Amino acid sequence: MTAGSGTETAPFTPRPGAAPLHRMVLSQTGLEIRMVLRNGEQLLLTVFIPVLVLVLFSSIEFMNLGNRDRRVDFLVPGVLALAVISTSFTGLAIGTGFERRYGALKRLGASPLPRWGLLSAKLLAVMAIEALQVLLLCGVASAMGWSPHGAWYAVAVLLLAGTTAFASLGLLMAGTLRAEATLAGANLVYLFFLVTGGIAVPLSRFPGRVRSVLEALPAGALSNGLREVLRDGSSLPWGPVGVLAAWAAVAGLLAARTFKWE
Amino acid sequence: MAQPAVEVVDLVKRYGGTKAVAGLSMSVPPGTVTAVLGPNGAGKTTTVETCEGYRAPDAGIVRVLGLDPRSDARALRPRVGIMLQSGGIYPGVKAAEMLRHMASLHAHPLDVDELLDRLGLGPSRRTAYRRLSGGQQQRLSLAMALVGRPELVFLDEPTAGLDPQARRATWELVAELRDAGVTVVLTTHFMDEAERLADQVVVVDHGVVIAAGSPGELMSQGARNTLRFGGPHGLDLTGLQDVLSPDSKASEVSPGHYLVEGTIDPHLLASVTAWCADQGVMPRDLTVESRTLEDVFLELTGRELRQ
């Protein structure tokens, strides 16, 4: 190195300081979004499978859902719920589990970004990805002749409540289990909800008692709630919102208590 | 004297039943390089990670820049740079992307491109972390510790796994940090690294400090010179001890093998050979050697540094 001005000869002269909080959170959010979009397996789960379910199940006569228009009306709320599950639960849990394994969470824990700032960034990234998924699914659905009903704010409240509930469950899993166990478990739960969450199979096809259990699970609550608004045109359905809020509160508290950063 | 940059007093840290750190004390003056030296499992990383706020002490006091690493974490984090022993980086993130992100968390970061070039990572800017070589990964981790312009850095085995050239470059960087007024605490199990870099060496084993001082002090205190010779076994050494200076000590370490420890100078050598002549003994294999830090370490711990 050549001698020059003070900053060139002594670049390491201490000048510590944290960036403004919003800049830290935005930077972390951007990083999280780029990591998700770069991850092929996760994109398969978040983008491809919901679209596939929508196109395939509305095109073929399946489960006696009625004519094609009725099938689309039934399926769109379901695949929107599936999109929320894939990103805020499965994707978040697997991603966070491996970040924990790789020590990335540990390292960031020593950076000026506070831990709640890191969590906020993760939630913002999840919501950004979900917004892309919703746009894509609504676009595909429109092309198939879908016409939504109900108020958009009600849909937004349901998506937000669902995201909070599933993200809390995902972080609870990622913060306590080994990364491999989270990988397996999160995919299993995704499959379980795909079948029992009122997504492609109406909950009315299940026997009465099983059905009331499934409606109290977050996937059933989210898909039923979305269906009540988007298909049936009802206003904000408080029952499903309450179920999701309860799951969010319980899982969120447990996650906050048990989450291990390394 | 100025307030120490790091002060550890009687630190105890248990994992389950075993004490990883068992009453360790050390003090790091600001603007210096301190090497925490010891074999694997000596408690180096636990000590450093307690200073970084990752672990709560079971007993004892830890102060970093005068603050508590856990309760004052918010205030400390921008001021302290850390390099973990391994990992800490997303496998899919690109080198420049990770460093730029770390820079964005700080108010007055270093120029990211200059730092990458300085560490030889310029050509790997767009390479994903998992595709970097081990040495490149180490250097990126080091860059992340420095980019926020901290006043104190903890480097946990910064040169482990580096080739000689990269090791040397890291040494130069550490010297530059000190010149710029940054306090450096690093762990290592390389004796030469501690000797070369450190103003202060803290030798740790079984969770306690067994020796501390400048490399020079450690050599002269712990590593006294020795004189060895062979002869018939069972010689009475009291006469020899009488003619030696009080700080020297003669002993028969094994039958027929004699050891004189102390400041070995020509006078002492003359005294020993004169005593041999009086005894009618011809000393065989008479050797004078000065022990290295490596020997001191072996003597203090009964173990090789690198196993």
Coordinates of C-alpha atoms in Angstrom, one line a residue:
Chain A
M1 CA 0.0 0.0 0.0
T2 CA 1.2 3.5 -0.8
A3 CA 1.4 6.3 1.6
G4 CA -1.4 8.8 1.1
S5 CA -4.1 10.6 3.0
G6 CA -5.0 9.5 6.5
T7 CA -7.9 7.3 5.5
E8 CA -5.7 5.4 3.1
T9 CA -2.8 4.7 5.4
A10 CA -5.0 3.8 8.4
P11 CA -8.3 2.5 7.0
F12 CA -8.8 0.5 10.2
T13 CA -8.9 3.5 12.5
P14 CA -11.9 2.7 14.8
R15 CA -15.1 4.5 14.0
P16 CA -17.8 2.2 15.3
G17 CA -21.5 2.8 15.2
A18 CA -24.7 1.0 14.3
A19 CA -26.7 1.9 11.2
P20 CA -30.2 3.4 11.6
L21 CA -32.6 0.6 12.6
H22 CA -34.8 0.9 9.4
R23 CA -31.7 0.5 7.2
M24 CA -30.5 -2.6 9.1
V25 CA -34.0 -4.2 8.9
L26 CA -34.4 -3.3 5.2
S27 CA -30.9 -4.7 4.3
Q28 CA -31.7 -7.9 6.2
T29 CA -35.1 -8.2 4.5
G30 CA -33.5 -7.8 1.1
L31 CA -30.9 -10.4 1.9
E32 CA -33.6 -12.8 3.1
I33 CA -35.7 -12.3 -0.1
R34 CA -32.7 -12.9 -2.4
M35 CA -31.8 -16.1 -0.5
V36 CA -35.3 -17.5 -0.9
L37 CA -35.5 -16.6 -4.6
R38 CA -32.1 -18.2 -5.2
N39 CA -33.2 -21.5 -3.5
G40 CA -34.5 -23.8 -6.2
E41 CA -36.1 -26.4 -4.0
Q42 CA -38.0 -23.8 -2.0
L43 CA -39.3 -22.1 -5.2
L44 CA -40.6 -25.5 -6.3
L45 CA -42.6 -25.6 -3.0
T46 CA -43.7 -22.0 -2.9
V47 CA -44.4 -21.3 -6.6
F48 CA -44.8 -24.5 -8.6
I49 CA -46.9 -26.7 -6.4
P50 CA -49.7 -24.2 -5.6
V51 CA -50.0 -23.3 -9.3
L52 CA -49.9 -27.0 -10.2
V53 CA -52.6 -27.8 -7.7
L54 CA -54.8 -25.0 -9.0
V55 CA -54.4 -25.8 -12.7
L56 CA -54.5 -29.6 -12.3
F57 CA -57.4 -29.9 -9.9
S58 CA -59.6 -27.3 -11.7
S59 CA -59.0 -28.9 -15.1
I60 CA -59.9 -32.5 -14.2
E61 CA -63.1 -33.8 -12.7
F62 CA -62.0 -34.6 -9.2
M63 CA -63.8 -35.1 -5.9
N64 CA -67.2 -34.0 -7.4
L65 CA -66.6 -30.3 -6.8
G66 CA -69.1 -29.4 -9.5
N67 CA -68.4 -27.7 -12.9
R68 CA -65.1 -26.0 -13.8
D69 CA -66.1 -22.5 -12.5
R70 CA -67.1 -24.0 -9.2
R71 CA -63.9 -25.9 -9.0
V72 CA -61.8 -22.8 -9.5
D73 CA -63.9 -20.9 -7.0
F74 CA -63.2 -23.7 -4.5
L75 CA -59.6 -24.1 -5.3
V76 CA -58.3 -20.5 -5.4
P77 CA -58.8 -19.8 -1.6
G78 CA -57.2 -23.2 -0.9
V79 CA -54.1 -22.6 -3.0
L80 CA -53.7 -19.1 -1.5
A81 CA -53.7 -20.8 1.9
L82 CA -51.2 -23.3 0.6
A83 CA -49.0 -20.5 -0.6
V84 CA -49.0 -19.0 2.8
I85 CA -48.2 -22.3 4.4
S86 CA -45.3 -23.0 2.0
T87 CA -43.6 -19.7 2.6
S88 CA -44.4 -18.7 6.1
F89 CA -44.2 -22.2 7.6
T90 CA -42.2 -24.7 5.5
G91 CA -39.8 -22.3 3.8
L92 CA -39.2 -20.2 6.9
A93 CA -38.7 -23.2 9.1
I94 CA -36.3 -25.0 6.8
G95 CA -34.4 -21.8 6.0
T96 CA -34.1 -20.7 9.7
G97 CA -33.2 -24.3 10.8
F98 CA -30.3 -24.4 8.5
E99 CA -29.2 -20.8 9.3
R100 CA -29.1 -21.9 12.9
R101 CA -27.0 -25.0 11.9
Y102 CA -24.6 -22.9 9.8
G103 CA -24.1 -20.4 12.6
A104 CA -25.5 -17.6 10.5
L105 CA -28.0 -16.7 13.2
K106 CA -25.2 -16.9 15.8
R107 CA -23.0 -14.5 13.8
L108 CA -25.8 -12.1 13.1
G109 CA -26.7 -12.2 16.8
A110 CA -23.4 -10.4 17.5
S111 CA -24.0 -7.7 14.8
P112 CA -25.7 -4.4 15.5
L113 CA -29.0 -5.8 14.2
P114 CA -31.1 -6.6 17.2
R115 CA -32.7 -10.1 17.3
W116 CA -36.2 -8.7 17.0
G117 CA -34.9 -6.7 14.0
L118 CA -33.8 -10.0 12.4
L119 CA -37.2 -11.5 13.1
S120 CA -39.0 -8.5 11.7
A121 CA -36.8 -8.8 8.6
K122 CA -37.7 -12.5 8.2
L123 CA -41.5 -11.7 8.5
L124 CA -41.2 -8.8 6.0
A125 CA -39.4 -11.1 3.6
V126 CA -42.1 -13.8 4.0
M127 CA -44.8 -11.2 3.3
A128 CA -43.0 -10.0 0.2
I129 CA -42.7 -13.5 -1.2
E130 CA -46.3 -14.1 -0.4
A131 CA -47.3 -11.0 -2.2
L132 CA -45.6 -12.4 -5.3
Q133 CA -47.3 -15.7 -4.8
V134 CA -50.7 -14.1 -4.4
L135 CA -50.2 -12.0 -7.6
L136 CA -49.1 -15.1 -9.6
L137 CA -51.9 -17.3 -8.3
C138 CA -54.6 -14.6 -8.9
G139 CA -53.2 -14.0 -12.4
V140 CA -53.4 -17.7 -13.2
A141 CA -56.8 -18.0 -11.7
S142 CA -58.1 -15.0 -13.6
A143 CA -56.9 -16.5 -16.8
M144 CA -59.0 -19.5 -15.9
G145 CA -62.1 -17.4 -15.4
W146 CA -62.0 -16.8 -11.7
S147 CA -63.9 -13.9 -10.3
P148 CA -63.4 -13.1 -6.6
H149 CA -66.0 -11.9 -4.2
G150 CA -65.8 -10.2 -0.8
A151 CA -63.7 -7.4 0.6
W152 CA -60.0 -7.3 0.0
Y153 CA -59.3 -6.0 3.5
A154 CA -60.9 -9.2 4.8
V155 CA -58.5 -11.3 2.6
A156 CA -55.6 -9.2 3.8
V157 CA -56.5 -9.7 7.5
L158 CA -56.8 -13.5 7.0
L159 CA -53.5 -13.7 5.1
L160 CA -51.8 -11.7 7.8
A161 CA -53.3 -13.8 10.6
G162 CA -52.4 -17.0 8.8
T163 CA -48.8 -15.8 8.1
T164 CA -48.3 -14.9 11.8
A165 CA -49.7 -18.2 13.0
F166 CA -47.6 -20.3 10.5
A167 CA -44.5 -18.3 10.9
S168 CA -44.7 -18.7 14.7
L169 CA -45.1 -22.5 14.2
G170 CA -42.2 -22.6 11.8
L171 CA -39.9 -20.7 14.1
L172 CA -41.0 -22.9 17.0
M173 CA -39.9 -25.9 15.0
A174 CA -36.7 -24.3 13.6
G175 CA -35.6 -23.0 16.9
T176 CA -35.8 -26.3 18.8
L177 CA -35.2 -29.2 16.4
R178 CA -32.1 -30.2 14.4
A179 CA -32.0 -28.8 10.9
E180 CA -32.6 -32.2 9.3
A181 CA -35.5 -32.9 11.6
T182 CA -37.0 -29.5 10.7
L183 CA -36.5 -30.3 7.0
A184 CA -38.3 -33.6 7.2
G185 CA -41.0 -32.3 9.7
A186 CA -41.8 -29.1 7.8
N187 CA -42.3 -31.0 4.5
L188 CA -44.4 -33.6 6.3
V189 CA -46.6 -31.0 7.9
Y190 CA -46.9 -29.3 4.4
L191 CA -48.2 -32.5 2.9
F192 CA -50.5 -33.2 5.8
F193 CA -52.1 -29.7 5.5
L194 CA -52.3 -30.1 1.7
V195 CA -54.5 -33.1 2.2
T196 CA -56.3 -32.1 5.5
G197 CA -56.3 -28.3 5.4
G198 CA -59.3 -27.9 3.1
I199 CA -57.0 -26.9 0.3
A200 CA -57.8 -29.5 -2.5
V201 CA -60.2 -31.6 -0.5
P202 CA -63.2 -30.0 1.1
L203 CA -63.3 -30.4 4.9
S204 CA -67.0 -31.4 4.4
R205 CA -65.7 -34.7 3.0
F206 CA -64.3 -35.7 6.4
P207 CA -66.5 -37.3 9.2
G208 CA -68.0 -34.7 11.6
R209 CA -65.6 -35.1 14.5
V210 CA -62.5 -35.2 12.4
R211 CA -63.8 -32.2 10.5
S212 CA -64.2 -30.0 13.6
V213 CA -60.6 -30.9 14.6
L214 CA -59.4 -30.0 11.2
E215 CA -61.3 -26.7 11.3
A216 CA -59.5 -25.8 14.5
L217 CA -56.1 -26.4 12.9
P218 CA -54.5 -23.3 11.3
A219 CA -54.6 -24.6 7.7
G220 CA -58.3 -25.5 7.9
A221 CA -59.1 -22.2 9.5
L222 CA -57.2 -20.2 6.9
S223 CA -58.6 -22.0 3.8
N224 CA -62.2 -21.9 5.2
G225 CA -61.9 -18.2 6.1
L226 CA -60.5 -17.3 2.7
R227 CA -63.3 -19.4 1.0
E228 CA -66.0 -17.7 3.0
V229 CA -64.8 -14.3 1.8
L230 CA -63.6 -15.0 -1.8
R231 CA -66.2 -17.6 -2.8
D232 CA -69.2 -16.7 -0.6
G233 CA -68.6 -13.0 -0.4
S234 CA -69.0 -12.8 3.4
S235 CA -67.4 -10.1 5.5
L236 CA -64.5 -10.8 7.8
P237 CA -65.0 -14.2 9.3
W238 CA -64.1 -13.9 12.9
G239 CA -64.2 -17.6 13.7
P240 CA -61.1 -18.5 11.5
V241 CA -59.4 -15.2 12.4
G242 CA -59.8 -16.2 16.1
V243 CA -58.4 -19.7 15.5
L244 CA -55.4 -18.3 13.7
A245 CA -54.8 -15.6 16.3
A246 CA -54.8 -18.3 19.0
W247 CA -52.3 -20.4 17.2
A248 CA -50.1 -17.4 16.6
A249 CA -50.2 -16.5 20.3
V250 CA -49.5 -19.9 21.6
A251 CA -46.8 -20.9 19.1
G252 CA -45.3 -17.4 19.2
L253 CA -45.0 -17.5 23.0
L254 CA -43.5 -21.0 22.9
A255 CA -41.1 -20.1 20.2
A256 CA -39.9 -17.0 22.1
R257 CA -39.3 -19.1 25.2
T258 CA -37.6 -22.1 23.5
F259 CA -35.8 -20.7 20.4
K260 CA -32.1 -21.6 20.5
W261 CA -30.0 -19.3 18.3
E262 CA -27.1 -21.7 17.9
Chain B
M1 CA -3.4 3.1 33.5
A2 CA -6.2 3.2 31.0
Q3 CA -9.2 1.0 31.5
P4 CA -8.6 -2.4 30.1
A5 CA -10.3 -3.2 26.8
V6 CA -11.2 -6.7 28.2
E7 CA -11.2 -7.7 31.8
V8 CA -11.9 -11.2 32.9
V9 CA -11.8 -12.1 36.6
D10 CA -12.2 -15.6 38.0
L11 CA -14.4 -16.7 35.1
V12 CA -16.0 -20.1 35.6
K13 CA -18.1 -21.8 32.9
R14 CA -19.5 -25.3 33.2
Y15 CA -21.0 -27.5 30.6
G16 CA -22.9 -30.1 32.4
G17 CA -20.6 -31.4 35.1
T18 CA -17.3 -30.4 33.5
K19 CA -15.7 -27.0 33.9
A20 CA -14.7 -25.7 30.5
V21 CA -13.3 -22.6 32.2
A22 CA -12.2 -22.9 35.9
G23 CA -11.4 -19.5 37.4
L24 CA -9.7 -17.8 34.5
S25 CA -8.4 -14.2 34.8
M26 CA -6.9 -11.9 32.2
S27 CA -6.7 -8.3 31.3
V28 CA -6.2 -6.8 27.9
P29 CA -4.8 -3.3 27.6
P30 CA -6.4 -1.2 24.9
G31 CA -4.6 -0.9 21.6
T32 CA -2.7 -4.2 22.0
V33 CA -2.7 -7.6 20.5
T34 CA -3.3 -10.4 23.0
A35 CA -2.9 -14.0 22.0
V36 CA -4.8 -16.6 24.0
L37 CA -2.7 -19.7 23.5
G38 CA -3.6 -23.3 24.3
P39 CA -4.3 -26.7 23.1
N40 CA -7.8 -27.8 21.8
G41 CA -10.3 -28.0 24.6
A42 CA -8.3 -25.6 26.9
G43 CA -11.2 -23.2 27.2
K44 CA -10.0 -20.6 24.7
T45 CA -13.2 -20.4 22.7
T46 CA -15.5 -20.6 25.7
T47 CA -13.6 -17.6 27.2
V48 CA -13.8 -15.6 24.0
E49 CA -17.4 -16.4 23.5
T50 CA -18.2 -15.3 27.0
C51 CA -16.6 -12.0 26.2
E52 CA -18.7 -11.8 23.0
G53 CA -21.8 -12.2 25.0
Y54 CA -22.8 -15.7 23.7
R55 CA -22.5 -17.4 27.1
A56 CA -23.3 -16.2 30.6
P57 CA -20.6 -16.8 33.1
D58 CA -21.4 -19.3 35.9
A59 CA -19.2 -17.3 38.2
G60 CA -16.7 -14.4 37.9
I61 CA -16.8 -11.1 36.1
V62 CA -16.4 -10.2 32.4
R63 CA -16.1 -6.6 31.3
V64 CA -15.6 -5.6 27.7
L65 CA -14.9 -1.9 27.0
G66 CA -16.1 -1.4 30.6
L67 CA -19.5 -3.0 29.8
D68 CA -21.2 -6.2 30.5
P69 CA -21.3 -8.3 27.3
R70 CA -24.8 -9.5 28.0
S71 CA -26.8 -6.8 29.6
D72 CA -25.0 -4.0 27.6
A73 CA -25.0 -6.1 24.4
R74 CA -26.9 -3.4 22.4
A75 CA -24.3 -0.8 23.1
L76 CA -21.3 -3.2 22.6
R77 CA -22.2 -4.9 19.3
P78 CA -21.4 -2.0 17.0
R79 CA -18.1 -1.5 18.8
V80 CA -16.9 -5.1 18.7
G81 CA -16.0 -7.1 15.7
I82 CA -16.0 -10.9 15.9
M83 CA -14.8 -13.8 13.8
L84 CA -16.2 -17.1 14.8
Q85 CA -14.0 -20.2 14.7
S86 CA -16.1 -21.6 11.9
G87 CA -19.3 -20.9 9.9
G88 CA -21.5 -18.0 10.6
I89 CA -22.3 -17.4 6.9
Y90 CA -25.2 -18.5 4.7
P91 CA -23.9 -21.1 2.2
G92 CA -25.7 -19.5 -0.7
V93 CA -24.7 -15.9 -0.1
K94 CA -22.0 -14.4 -2.4
A95 CA -18.8 -13.0 -0.8
A96 CA -19.4 -9.4 -1.7
E97 CA -23.1 -9.6 -0.9
M98 CA -22.4 -10.9 2.6
L99 CA -19.8 -8.3 3.3
R100 CA -21.9 -5.5 1.9
H101 CA -24.8 -6.6 4.1
M102 CA -22.6 -6.6 7.2
A103 CA -21.3 -3.1 6.2
S104 CA -24.9 -1.9 5.9
L105 CA -25.5 -2.7 9.6
H106 CA -22.8 -0.2 10.6
A107 CA -22.8 3.6 10.5
H108 CA -19.3 4.2 9.1
P109 CA -18.2 1.0 7.4
L110 CA -15.0 0.4 5.5
D111 CA -15.2 0.4 1.7
V112 CA -16.3 -3.1 0.9
D113 CA -14.5 -3.5 -2.5
E114 CA -11.2 -2.2 -1.0
L115 CA -11.5 -4.6 1.9
L116 CA -12.2 -7.6 -0.4
D117 CA -9.2 -6.7 -2.5
R118 CA -7.1 -6.2 0.6
L119 CA -7.9 -9.8 1.6
G120 CA -7.4 -11.2 -1.8
L121 CA -11.2 -11.9 -2.2
G122 CA -11.6 -9.5 -5.2
P123 CA -11.8 -12.2 -7.8
S124 CA -14.3 -14.2 -5.6
R125 CA -16.8 -11.3 -5.2
R126 CA -19.6 -13.1 -6.9
T127 CA -18.8 -16.6 -5.6
A128 CA -21.2 -18.3 -3.2
Y129 CA -19.8 -18.8 0.2
R130 CA -20.0 -22.6 0.0
R131 CA -17.9 -22.5 -3.2
L132 CA -15.1 -20.6 -1.6
S133 CA -12.0 -22.4 -0.5
G134 CA -11.5 -22.9 3.2
G135 CA -8.9 -20.1 3.3
Q136 CA -11.2 -17.8 1.4
Q137 CA -14.0 -18.6 3.8
Q138 CA -11.7 -17.7 6.7
R139 CA -10.8 -14.4 5.1
L140 CA -14.4 -13.4 4.4
S141 CA -15.2 -14.2 8.1
L142 CA -12.2 -11.9 9.1
A143 CA -13.5 -9.2 6.7
M144 CA -16.9 -9.4 8.4
A145 CA -15.2 -8.8 11.8
L146 CA -13.5 -5.6 10.5
V147 CA -15.9 -4.0 8.1
G148 CA -17.8 -2.1 10.8
R149 CA -14.6 -0.3 12.0
P150 CA -14.7 -1.7 15.5
E151 CA -12.4 -0.6 18.3
L152 CA -12.0 -4.2 19.6
V153 CA -12.0 -7.5 17.6
F154 CA -12.1 -11.1 18.8
L155 CA -10.6 -13.5 16.3
D156 CA -11.1 -17.1 17.1
E157 CA -8.3 -19.0 15.4
P158 CA -8.0 -16.6 12.5
T159 CA -5.3 -18.5 10.7
A160 CA -6.5 -22.1 11.2
G161 CA -6.5 -23.9 7.8
L162 CA -4.7 -21.1 6.0
D163 CA -1.7 -21.7 3.7
P164 CA 1.6 -20.0 4.8
Q165 CA 1.1 -17.1 2.5
A166 CA -2.4 -16.3 3.7
R167 CA -1.2 -16.7 7.3
R168 CA 1.5 -14.1 6.7
A169 CA -1.0 -11.8 5.2
T170 CA -3.3 -12.2 8.2
W171 CA -0.4 -11.4 10.5
E172 CA 0.3 -8.2 8.6
L173 CA -3.3 -7.3 8.8
V174 CA -3.4 -7.8 12.6
A175 CA -0.3 -5.7 13.0
E176 CA -2.0 -3.0 10.9
L177 CA -5.0 -3.2 13.1
R178 CA -2.9 -2.6 16.2
D179 CA -1.2 0.4 14.5
A180 CA -4.6 1.8 13.8
G181 CA -5.4 1.6 17.5
V182 CA -7.7 -1.4 17.4
T183 CA -7.5 -3.8 20.3
V184 CA -7.1 -7.4 19.1
V185 CA -7.8 -10.6 21.1
L186 CA -7.1 -13.8 19.1
T187 CA -6.9 -17.4 20.0
T188 CA -4.4 -19.7 18.4
H189 CA -2.6 -22.9 19.0
F190 CA 0.4 -21.8 16.9
M191 CA 3.3 -20.9 19.1
D192 CA 5.1 -18.9 16.4
E193 CA 1.9 -16.9 15.7
A194 CA 1.7 -15.9 19.4
E195 CA 5.4 -15.0 19.4
R196 CA 5.2 -13.0 16.2
L197 CA 2.0 -11.1 16.7
A198 CA 1.2 -10.6 20.3
D199 CA 2.1 -7.9 22.8
Q200 CA 0.8 -10.2 25.4
V201 CA 0.4 -14.0 25.5
V202 CA -2.0 -15.7 27.8
V203 CA -1.3 -19.4 28.0
V204 CA -4.5 -21.4 28.9
D205 CA -4.9 -25.0 29.8
H206 CA -7.7 -26.9 31.5
G207 CA -9.7 -23.6 31.8
V208 CA -7.1 -21.6 33.7
V209 CA -4.2 -19.3 32.8
I210 CA -1.0 -21.1 33.5
A211 CA 1.3 -18.3 32.3
A212 CA 0.9 -14.8 31.0
G213 CA 3.2 -12.0 29.8
S214 CA 5.0 -10.7 26.7
P215 CA 6.6 -13.4 24.6
G216 CA 10.0 -12.2 25.8
E217 CA 8.9 -12.4 29.5
L218 CA 7.5 -15.8 29.0
M219 CA 10.7 -17.1 27.4
S220 CA 12.9 -15.6 30.1
Q221 CA 10.6 -16.6 33.0
G222 CA 9.3 -19.9 32.1
A223 CA 11.9 -21.0 29.6
R224 CA 15.2 -21.0 31.4
N225 CA 18.2 -22.4 29.8
T226 CA 19.3 -25.8 30.5
L227 CA 22.6 -27.7 30.6
R228 CA 22.6 -31.4 30.3
F229 CA 25.3 -34.0 30.7
G230 CA 25.7 -37.6 31.3
G231 CA 27.9 -39.5 33.8
P232 CA 27.9 -42.3 36.3
H233 CA 24.6 -42.5 38.1
G234 CA 24.1 -41.5 41.7
L235 CA 26.5 -38.6 41.9
D236 CA 26.1 -36.5 45.0
L237 CA 25.0 -33.1 43.7
T238 CA 25.1 -31.1 47.0
G239 CA 28.6 -30.0 46.3
L240 CA 27.6 -28.8 42.8
Q241 CA 24.6 -27.0 44.1
D242 CA 26.9 -25.1 46.6
V243 CA 29.0 -23.6 43.8
L244 CA 26.0 -22.7 41.6
S245 CA 24.2 -19.4 42.0
P246 CA 20.9 -19.7 44.0
D247 CA 18.7 -19.4 40.9
S248 CA 20.2 -22.4 39.4
K249 CA 19.2 -26.0 40.2
A250 CA 21.0 -29.3 39.5
S251 CA 19.2 -32.6 39.4
E252 CA 19.5 -36.1 38.2
V253 CA 16.5 -36.5 35.9
S254 CA 17.1 -40.1 35.2
P255 CA 19.9 -42.4 36.3
G256 CA 23.1 -41.0 34.8
H257 CA 21.4 -38.0 33.2
Y258 CA 22.0 -34.7 34.8
L259 CA 20.2 -31.4 34.3
V260 CA 21.2 -27.9 35.4
E261 CA 18.5 -25.3 35.0
G262 CA 19.2 -21.6 35.4
T263 CA 20.9 -18.8 33.6
I264 CA 23.5 -20.7 31.8
D265 CA 26.6 -18.5 31.2
P266 CA 30.3 -19.3 30.8
H267 CA 30.9 -19.0 34.5
L268 CA 28.2 -21.6 35.3
L269 CA 29.7 -23.8 32.6
A270 CA 33.1 -23.4 34.2
S271 CA 31.7 -24.2 37.6
V272 CA 30.1 -27.4 36.4
T273 CA 33.1 -28.7 34.6
A274 CA 35.4 -27.8 37.5
W275 CA 33.1 -29.7 39.8
C276 CA 33.2 -32.7 37.4
A277 CA 37.0 -32.5 37.4
D278 CA 37.0 -32.6 41.3
Q279 CA 34.8 -35.7 41.2
G280 CA 37.0 -37.3 38.6
V281 CA 34.0 -37.5 36.2
M282 CA 34.2 -37.0 32.5
P283 CA 30.9 -35.4 31.5
R284 CA 29.4 -37.0 28.4
D285 CA 27.1 -35.3 25.8
L286 CA 27.4 -32.0 27.5
T287 CA 24.8 -29.7 25.8
V288 CA 23.5 -26.2 26.4
E289 CA 20.1 -25.5 25.1
S290 CA 17.6 -22.7 25.5
R291 CA 14.1 -23.9 25.7
T292 CA 11.4 -22.4 23.5
L293 CA 7.8 -21.4 24.4
E294 CA 6.9 -24.8 23.0
D295 CA 9.0 -26.5 25.7
V296 CA 7.6 -24.3 28.4
F297 CA 4.2 -25.2 27.2
L298 CA 5.0 -28.9 27.2
E299 CA 6.4 -28.6 30.7
L300 CA 3.5 -26.5 32.1
T301 CA 0.8 -28.7 30.5
G302 CA 2.4 -32.0 30.0
R303 CA 1.0 -31.9 26.5
E304 CA 2.0 -30.9 23.0
L305 CA 0.3 -27.8 21.7
R306 CA -0.8 -29.4 18.5
Q307 CA -2.0 -33.0 18.9

